mmCIF file of C-alpha atoms in Angstrom:
data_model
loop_
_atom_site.group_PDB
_atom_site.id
_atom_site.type_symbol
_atom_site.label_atom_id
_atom_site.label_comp_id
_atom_site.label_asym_id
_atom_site.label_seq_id
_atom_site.Cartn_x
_atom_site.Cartn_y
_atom_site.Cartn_z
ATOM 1 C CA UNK A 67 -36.188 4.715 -74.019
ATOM 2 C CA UNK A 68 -33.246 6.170 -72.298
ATOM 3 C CA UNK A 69 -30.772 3.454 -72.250
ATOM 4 C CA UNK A 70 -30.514 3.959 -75.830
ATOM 5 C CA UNK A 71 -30.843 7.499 -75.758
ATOM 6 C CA UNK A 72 -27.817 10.136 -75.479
ATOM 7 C CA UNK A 73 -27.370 10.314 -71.269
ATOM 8 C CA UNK A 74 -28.097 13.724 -70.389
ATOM 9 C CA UNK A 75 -28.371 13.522 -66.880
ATOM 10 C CA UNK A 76 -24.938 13.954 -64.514
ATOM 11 C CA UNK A 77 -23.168 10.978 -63.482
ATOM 12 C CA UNK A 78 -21.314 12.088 -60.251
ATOM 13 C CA UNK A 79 -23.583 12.816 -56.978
ATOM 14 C CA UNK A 80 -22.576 14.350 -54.045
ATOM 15 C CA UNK A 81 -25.304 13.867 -51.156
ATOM 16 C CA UNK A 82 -24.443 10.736 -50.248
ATOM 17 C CA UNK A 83 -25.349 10.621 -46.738
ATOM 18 C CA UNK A 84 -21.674 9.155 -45.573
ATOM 19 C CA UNK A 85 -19.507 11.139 -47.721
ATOM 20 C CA UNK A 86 -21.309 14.578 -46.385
ATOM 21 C CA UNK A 87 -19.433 13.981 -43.567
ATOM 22 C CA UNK A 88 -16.164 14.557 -45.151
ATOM 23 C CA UNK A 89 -17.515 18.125 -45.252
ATOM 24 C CA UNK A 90 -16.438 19.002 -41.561
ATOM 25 C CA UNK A 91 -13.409 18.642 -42.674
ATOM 26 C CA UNK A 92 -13.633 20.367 -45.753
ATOM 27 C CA UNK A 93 -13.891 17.758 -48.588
ATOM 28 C CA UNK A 94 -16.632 17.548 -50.787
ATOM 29 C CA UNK A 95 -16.675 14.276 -52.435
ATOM 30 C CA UNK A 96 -18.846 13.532 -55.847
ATOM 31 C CA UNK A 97 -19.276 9.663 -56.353
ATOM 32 C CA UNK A 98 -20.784 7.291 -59.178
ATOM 33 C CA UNK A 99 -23.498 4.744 -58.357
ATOM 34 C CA UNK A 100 -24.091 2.239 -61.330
ATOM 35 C CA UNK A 101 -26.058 -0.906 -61.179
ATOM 36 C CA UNK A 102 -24.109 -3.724 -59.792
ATOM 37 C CA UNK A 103 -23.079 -7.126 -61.298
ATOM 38 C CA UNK A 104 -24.822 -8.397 -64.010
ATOM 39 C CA UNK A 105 -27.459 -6.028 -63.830
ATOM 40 C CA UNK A 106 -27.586 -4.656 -67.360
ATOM 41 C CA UNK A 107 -28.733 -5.225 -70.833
ATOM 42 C CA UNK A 108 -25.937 -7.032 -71.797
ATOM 43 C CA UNK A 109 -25.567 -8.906 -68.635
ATOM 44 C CA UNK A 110 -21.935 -7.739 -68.152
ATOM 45 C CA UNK A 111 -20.273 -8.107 -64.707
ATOM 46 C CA UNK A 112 -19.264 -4.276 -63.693
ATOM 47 C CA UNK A 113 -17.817 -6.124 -60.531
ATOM 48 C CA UNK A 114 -15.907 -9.356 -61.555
ATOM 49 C CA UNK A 115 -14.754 -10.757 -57.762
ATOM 50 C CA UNK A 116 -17.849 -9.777 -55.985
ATOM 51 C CA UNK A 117 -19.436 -12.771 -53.851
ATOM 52 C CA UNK A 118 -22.121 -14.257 -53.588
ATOM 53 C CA UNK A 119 -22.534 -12.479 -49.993
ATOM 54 C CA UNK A 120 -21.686 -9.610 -51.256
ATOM 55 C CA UNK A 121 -24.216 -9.252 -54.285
ATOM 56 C CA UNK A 122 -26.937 -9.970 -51.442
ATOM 57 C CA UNK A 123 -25.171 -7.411 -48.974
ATOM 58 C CA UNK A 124 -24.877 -5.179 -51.807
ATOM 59 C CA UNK A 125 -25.582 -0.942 -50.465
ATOM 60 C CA UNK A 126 -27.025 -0.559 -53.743
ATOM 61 C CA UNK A 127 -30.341 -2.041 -52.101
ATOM 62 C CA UNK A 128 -29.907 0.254 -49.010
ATOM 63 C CA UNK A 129 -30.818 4.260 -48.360
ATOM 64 C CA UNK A 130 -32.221 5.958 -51.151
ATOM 65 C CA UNK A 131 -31.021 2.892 -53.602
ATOM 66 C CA UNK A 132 -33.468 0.282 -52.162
ATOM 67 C CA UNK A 133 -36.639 2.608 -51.545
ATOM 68 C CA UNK A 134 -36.643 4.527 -54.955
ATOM 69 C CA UNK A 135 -37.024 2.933 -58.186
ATOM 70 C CA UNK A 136 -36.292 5.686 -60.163
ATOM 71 C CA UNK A 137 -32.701 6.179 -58.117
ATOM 72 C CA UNK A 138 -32.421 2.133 -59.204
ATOM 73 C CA UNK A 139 -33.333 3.017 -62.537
ATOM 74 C CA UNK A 140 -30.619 6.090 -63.030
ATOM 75 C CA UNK A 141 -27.943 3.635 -62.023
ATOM 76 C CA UNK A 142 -28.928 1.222 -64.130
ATOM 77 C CA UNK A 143 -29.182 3.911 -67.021
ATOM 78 C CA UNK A 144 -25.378 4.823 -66.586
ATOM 79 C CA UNK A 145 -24.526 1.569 -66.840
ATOM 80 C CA UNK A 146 -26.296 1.087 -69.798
ATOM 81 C CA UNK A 147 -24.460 4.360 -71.090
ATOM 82 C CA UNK A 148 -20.934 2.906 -70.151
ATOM 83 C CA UNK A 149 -21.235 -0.335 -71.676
ATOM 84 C CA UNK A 150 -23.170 1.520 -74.807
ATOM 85 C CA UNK A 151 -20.195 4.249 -75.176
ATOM 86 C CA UNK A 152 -17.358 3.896 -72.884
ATOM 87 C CA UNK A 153 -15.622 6.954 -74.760
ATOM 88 C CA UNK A 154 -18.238 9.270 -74.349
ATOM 89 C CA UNK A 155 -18.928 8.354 -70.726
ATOM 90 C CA UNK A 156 -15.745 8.666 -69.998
ATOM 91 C CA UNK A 157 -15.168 12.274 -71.327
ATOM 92 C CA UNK A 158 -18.692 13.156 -69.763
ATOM 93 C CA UNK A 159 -17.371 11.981 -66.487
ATOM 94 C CA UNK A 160 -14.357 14.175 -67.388
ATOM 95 C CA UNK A 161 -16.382 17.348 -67.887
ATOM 96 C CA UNK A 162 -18.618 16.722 -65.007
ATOM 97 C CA UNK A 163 -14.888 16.350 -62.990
ATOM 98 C CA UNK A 164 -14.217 19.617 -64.852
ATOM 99 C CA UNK A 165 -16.797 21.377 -63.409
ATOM 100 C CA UNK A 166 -17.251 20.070 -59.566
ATOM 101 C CA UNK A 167 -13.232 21.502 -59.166
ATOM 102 C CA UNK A 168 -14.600 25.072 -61.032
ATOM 103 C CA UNK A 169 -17.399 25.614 -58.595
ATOM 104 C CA UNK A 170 -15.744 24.510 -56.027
ATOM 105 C CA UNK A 171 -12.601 25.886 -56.299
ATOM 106 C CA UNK A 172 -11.717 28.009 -52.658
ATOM 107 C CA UNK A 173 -14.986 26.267 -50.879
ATOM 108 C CA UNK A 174 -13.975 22.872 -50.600
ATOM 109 C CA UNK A 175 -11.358 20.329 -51.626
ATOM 110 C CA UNK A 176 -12.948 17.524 -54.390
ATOM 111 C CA UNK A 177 -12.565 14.322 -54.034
ATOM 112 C CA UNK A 178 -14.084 11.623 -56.484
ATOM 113 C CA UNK A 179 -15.524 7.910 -55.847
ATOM 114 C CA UNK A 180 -15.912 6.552 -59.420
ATOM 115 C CA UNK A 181 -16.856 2.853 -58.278
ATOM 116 C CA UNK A 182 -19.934 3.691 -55.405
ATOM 117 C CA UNK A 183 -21.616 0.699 -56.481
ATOM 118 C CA UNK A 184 -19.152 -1.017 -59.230
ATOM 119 C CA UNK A 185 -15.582 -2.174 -59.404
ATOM 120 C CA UNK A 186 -14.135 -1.001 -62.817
ATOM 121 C CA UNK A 187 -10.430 -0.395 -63.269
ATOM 122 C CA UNK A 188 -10.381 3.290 -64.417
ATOM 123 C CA UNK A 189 -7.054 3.153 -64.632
ATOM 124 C CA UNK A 190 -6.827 0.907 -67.154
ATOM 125 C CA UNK A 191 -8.970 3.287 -69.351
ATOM 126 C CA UNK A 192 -7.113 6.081 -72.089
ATOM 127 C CA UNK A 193 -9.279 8.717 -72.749
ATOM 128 C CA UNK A 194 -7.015 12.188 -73.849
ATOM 129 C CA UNK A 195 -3.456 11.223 -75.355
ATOM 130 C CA UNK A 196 -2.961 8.275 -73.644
ATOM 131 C CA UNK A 197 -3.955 9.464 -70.179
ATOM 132 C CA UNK A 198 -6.422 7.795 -68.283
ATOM 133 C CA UNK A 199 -9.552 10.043 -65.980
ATOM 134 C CA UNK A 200 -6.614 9.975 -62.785
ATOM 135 C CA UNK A 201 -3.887 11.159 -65.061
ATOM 136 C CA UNK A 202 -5.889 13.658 -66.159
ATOM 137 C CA UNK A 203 -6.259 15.179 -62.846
ATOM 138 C CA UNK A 204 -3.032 14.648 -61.102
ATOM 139 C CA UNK A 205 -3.557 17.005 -58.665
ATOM 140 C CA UNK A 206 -6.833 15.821 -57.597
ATOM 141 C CA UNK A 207 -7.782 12.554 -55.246
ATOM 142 C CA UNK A 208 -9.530 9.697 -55.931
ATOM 143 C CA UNK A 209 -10.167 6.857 -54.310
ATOM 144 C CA UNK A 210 -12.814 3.221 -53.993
ATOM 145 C CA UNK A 211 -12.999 -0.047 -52.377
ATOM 146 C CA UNK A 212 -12.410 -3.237 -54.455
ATOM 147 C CA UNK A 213 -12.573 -7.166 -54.268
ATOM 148 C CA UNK A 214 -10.096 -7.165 -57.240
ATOM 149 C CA UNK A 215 -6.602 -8.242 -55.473
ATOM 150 C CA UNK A 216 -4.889 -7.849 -58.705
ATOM 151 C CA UNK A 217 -5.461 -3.912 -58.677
ATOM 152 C CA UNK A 218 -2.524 -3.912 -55.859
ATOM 153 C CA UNK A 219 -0.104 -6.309 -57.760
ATOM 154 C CA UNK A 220 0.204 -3.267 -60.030
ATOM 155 C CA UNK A 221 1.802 1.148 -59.747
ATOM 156 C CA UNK A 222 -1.353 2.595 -59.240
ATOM 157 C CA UNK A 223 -1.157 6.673 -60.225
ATOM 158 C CA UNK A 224 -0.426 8.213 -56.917
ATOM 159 C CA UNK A 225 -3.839 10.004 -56.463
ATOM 160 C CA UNK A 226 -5.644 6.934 -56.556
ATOM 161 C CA UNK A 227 -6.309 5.002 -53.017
ATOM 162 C CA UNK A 228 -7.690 1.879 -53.011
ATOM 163 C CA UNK A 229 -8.877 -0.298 -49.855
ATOM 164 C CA UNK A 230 -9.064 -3.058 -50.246
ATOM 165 C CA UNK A 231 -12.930 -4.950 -49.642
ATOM 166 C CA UNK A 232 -12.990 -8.436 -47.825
ATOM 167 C CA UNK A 233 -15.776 -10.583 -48.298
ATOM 168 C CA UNK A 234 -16.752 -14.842 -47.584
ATOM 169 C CA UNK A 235 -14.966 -15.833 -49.993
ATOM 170 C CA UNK A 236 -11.392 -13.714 -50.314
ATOM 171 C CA UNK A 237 -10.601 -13.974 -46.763
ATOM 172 C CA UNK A 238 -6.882 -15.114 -47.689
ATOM 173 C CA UNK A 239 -6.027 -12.878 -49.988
ATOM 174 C CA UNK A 240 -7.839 -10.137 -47.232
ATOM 175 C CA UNK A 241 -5.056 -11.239 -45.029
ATOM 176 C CA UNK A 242 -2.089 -11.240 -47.481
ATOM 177 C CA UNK A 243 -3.181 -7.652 -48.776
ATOM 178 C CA UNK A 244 -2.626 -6.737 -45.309
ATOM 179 C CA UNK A 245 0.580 -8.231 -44.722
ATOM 180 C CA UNK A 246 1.934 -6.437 -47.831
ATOM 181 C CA UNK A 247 0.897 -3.340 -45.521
ATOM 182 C CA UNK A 248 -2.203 -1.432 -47.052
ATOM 183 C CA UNK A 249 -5.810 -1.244 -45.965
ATOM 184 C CA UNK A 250 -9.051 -3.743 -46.025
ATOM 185 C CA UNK A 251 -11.944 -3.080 -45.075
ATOM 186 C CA UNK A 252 -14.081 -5.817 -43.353
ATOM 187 C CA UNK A 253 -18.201 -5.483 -42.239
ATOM 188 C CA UNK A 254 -19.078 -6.351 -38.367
ATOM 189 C CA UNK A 255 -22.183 -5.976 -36.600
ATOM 190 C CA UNK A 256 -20.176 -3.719 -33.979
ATOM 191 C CA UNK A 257 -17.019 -2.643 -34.317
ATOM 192 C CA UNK A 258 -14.134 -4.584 -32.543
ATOM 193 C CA UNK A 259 -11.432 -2.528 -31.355
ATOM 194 C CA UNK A 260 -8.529 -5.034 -33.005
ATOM 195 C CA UNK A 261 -8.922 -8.300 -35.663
ATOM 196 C CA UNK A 262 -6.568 -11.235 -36.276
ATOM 197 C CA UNK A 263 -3.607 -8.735 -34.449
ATOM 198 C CA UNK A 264 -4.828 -5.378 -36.528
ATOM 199 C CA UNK A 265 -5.995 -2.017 -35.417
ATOM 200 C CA UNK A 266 -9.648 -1.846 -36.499
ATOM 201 C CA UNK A 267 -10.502 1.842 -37.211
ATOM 202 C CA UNK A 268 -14.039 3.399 -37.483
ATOM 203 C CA UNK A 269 -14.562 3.381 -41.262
ATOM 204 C CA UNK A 270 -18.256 4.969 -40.738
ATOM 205 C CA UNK A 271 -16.761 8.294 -39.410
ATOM 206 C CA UNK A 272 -16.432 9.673 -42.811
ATOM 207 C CA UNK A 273 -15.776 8.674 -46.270
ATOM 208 C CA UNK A 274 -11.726 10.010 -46.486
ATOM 209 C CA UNK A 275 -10.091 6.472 -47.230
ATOM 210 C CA UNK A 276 -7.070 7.634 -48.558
ATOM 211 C CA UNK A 277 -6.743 9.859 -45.006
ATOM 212 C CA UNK A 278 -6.707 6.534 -43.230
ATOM 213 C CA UNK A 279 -3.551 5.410 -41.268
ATOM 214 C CA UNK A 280 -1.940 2.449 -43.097
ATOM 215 C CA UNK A 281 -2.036 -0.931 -42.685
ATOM 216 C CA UNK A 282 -4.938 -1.302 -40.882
ATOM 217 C CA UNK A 283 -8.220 -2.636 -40.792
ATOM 218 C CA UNK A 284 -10.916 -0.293 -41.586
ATOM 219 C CA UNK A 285 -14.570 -1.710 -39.760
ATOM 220 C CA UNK A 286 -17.781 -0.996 -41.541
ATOM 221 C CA UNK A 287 -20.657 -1.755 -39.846
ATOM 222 C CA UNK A 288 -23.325 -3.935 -41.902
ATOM 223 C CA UNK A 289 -25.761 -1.463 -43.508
ATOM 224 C CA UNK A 290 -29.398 -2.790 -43.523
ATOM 225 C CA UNK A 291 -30.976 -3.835 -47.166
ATOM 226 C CA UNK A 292 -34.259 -2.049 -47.309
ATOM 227 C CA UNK A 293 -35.692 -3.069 -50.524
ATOM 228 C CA UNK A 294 -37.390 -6.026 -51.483
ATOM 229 C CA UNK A 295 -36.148 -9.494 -49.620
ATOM 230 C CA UNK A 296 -34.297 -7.169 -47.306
ATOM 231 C CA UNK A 297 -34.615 -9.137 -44.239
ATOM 232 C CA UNK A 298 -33.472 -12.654 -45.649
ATOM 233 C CA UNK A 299 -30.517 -10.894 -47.241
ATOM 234 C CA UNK A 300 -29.508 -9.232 -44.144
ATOM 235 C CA UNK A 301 -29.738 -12.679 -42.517
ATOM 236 C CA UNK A 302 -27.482 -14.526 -45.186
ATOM 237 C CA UNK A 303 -24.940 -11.457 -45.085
ATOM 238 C CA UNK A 304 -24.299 -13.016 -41.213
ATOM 239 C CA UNK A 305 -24.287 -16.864 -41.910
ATOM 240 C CA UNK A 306 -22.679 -16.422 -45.440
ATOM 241 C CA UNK A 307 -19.429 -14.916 -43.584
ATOM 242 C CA UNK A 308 -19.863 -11.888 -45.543
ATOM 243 C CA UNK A 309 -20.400 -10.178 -42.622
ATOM 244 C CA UNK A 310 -19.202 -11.234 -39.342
ATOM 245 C CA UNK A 311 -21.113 -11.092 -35.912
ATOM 246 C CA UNK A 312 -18.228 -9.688 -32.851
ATOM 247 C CA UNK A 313 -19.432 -12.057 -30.343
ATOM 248 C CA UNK A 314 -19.325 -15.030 -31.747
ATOM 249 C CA UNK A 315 -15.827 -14.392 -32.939
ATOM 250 C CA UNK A 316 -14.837 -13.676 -29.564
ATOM 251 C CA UNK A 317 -16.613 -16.709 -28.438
ATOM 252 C CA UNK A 318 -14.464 -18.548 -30.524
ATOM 253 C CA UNK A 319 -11.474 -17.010 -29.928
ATOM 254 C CA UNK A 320 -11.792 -17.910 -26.500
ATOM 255 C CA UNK A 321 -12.878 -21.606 -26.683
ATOM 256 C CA UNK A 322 -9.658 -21.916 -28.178
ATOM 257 C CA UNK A 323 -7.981 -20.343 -25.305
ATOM 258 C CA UNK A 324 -9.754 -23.066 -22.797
#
């Protein structure tokens, strides 16, 4: 079987239909898709403060994720290959990082998601005399979303941008991340042009977080589950809070007013 198997198969992608957009303006950007949660073997959590809304929102069960099993079943292999061997996934991932900035090098700049569908701390990971993957690669940019608030209480290495991921149940700590001046991102059925007093920018134009102005709020608009149960879990991702619906909050914004 080849969750016990060596991995043999790359880690990184790069047709992600989102971050081909970053190619207009000359990035080319190679990401990691894992299987989410506790969906492993071992039943480890590869994304400790997601919620409840958002393991049902989850884009792993969207695009190419939620109509092919055997995309669903690669993720889930480098999972398994992580949590098997950390070490050696790590200095695959390395050589795979190697190699994107070789064959790239005078077409396009490289950029690297490592969490697509996870929310490890890579920085928190030594892999070549005492460095960890970012370190090893100063001169090259990374960047994810995460629900962990404690990745900002910390010096991150300077080529790493994080933006922050709001969901039902951190709204607060959405809202003090943003008064400490970076970036959240928040999901809306349409995009409002301002939230709570923040600029709302179009997060679905490309993939480029860490091109982003700062301190704002970057608006994702909900992405469809299309795999099994998609339709009830695109109705809970509304009345969950995960997601939230434009009108209404205007409706409520100006009941208050009256």
């Amino acid at each position: 079987m080849e969750t016990t198997a060596i991995y043999n198969k790359p880690l990184l992608s790069f047709n992600n239909a989102k971050t081909i957009k970053g190619e207009k303006l000359g990035y080319k950007t190679f990401i990691l898709y894992m299987s989410p949660f506790t969906a492993n073997s071992k039943g480890i959590n590869v994304c400790s403060h997601a919620s409840v809304g958002c393991a049902d929102a989850c884009l792993v069960g969207s695009g190419f994720g939620g109509m092919y099993t055997n995309v669903m079943q690669g993720r889930v292999n480098k999972t398994e290959f992580f949590l098997r061997d950390r070490m050696t996934f790590l200095n695959k991932l390395k050589g795979e990082i190697e190699k994107a900035i070789r064959l790239n090098e005078g077409k396009a700049i490289v950029t690297f998601r490592l969490n697509g569908t996870s929310d490890l701390p890579y920085e928190k990971y030594n892999i070549f005399e005492g460095k960890n993957i970012f370190e090893c690669f100063p001169n090259v940019q990374f960047y994810d979303y995460t629900k962990n608030w404690k990745r900002f209480e910390k010096e991150l290495p300077s080529n790493y941008h994080l933006t922050f991921s709001r969901s039902e149940t951190n709204h607060d700590k959405a809202i003090e991340i943003l008064a400490k001046g970076f970036n959240v991102a928040f999901v809306f059925d349409k995009l409002p042009e301002t939230y709570l007093g923040y600029e709302v920018i179009n997060g679905d134009e490309n993939d480029l977080r860490f091109k982003d102005k700062q301190n704002v709020i970057v608006g994702l608009k909900f992405k469809k589950i299309t795999g099994a149960g998609g339709a009830e879990k695109n109705k809970q991702a509304f009345e969950s809070g995960f997601a939230i619906k434009v009108n209404e909050l205007q409706d409520r914004i100006f009941a208050k007013l009256i």
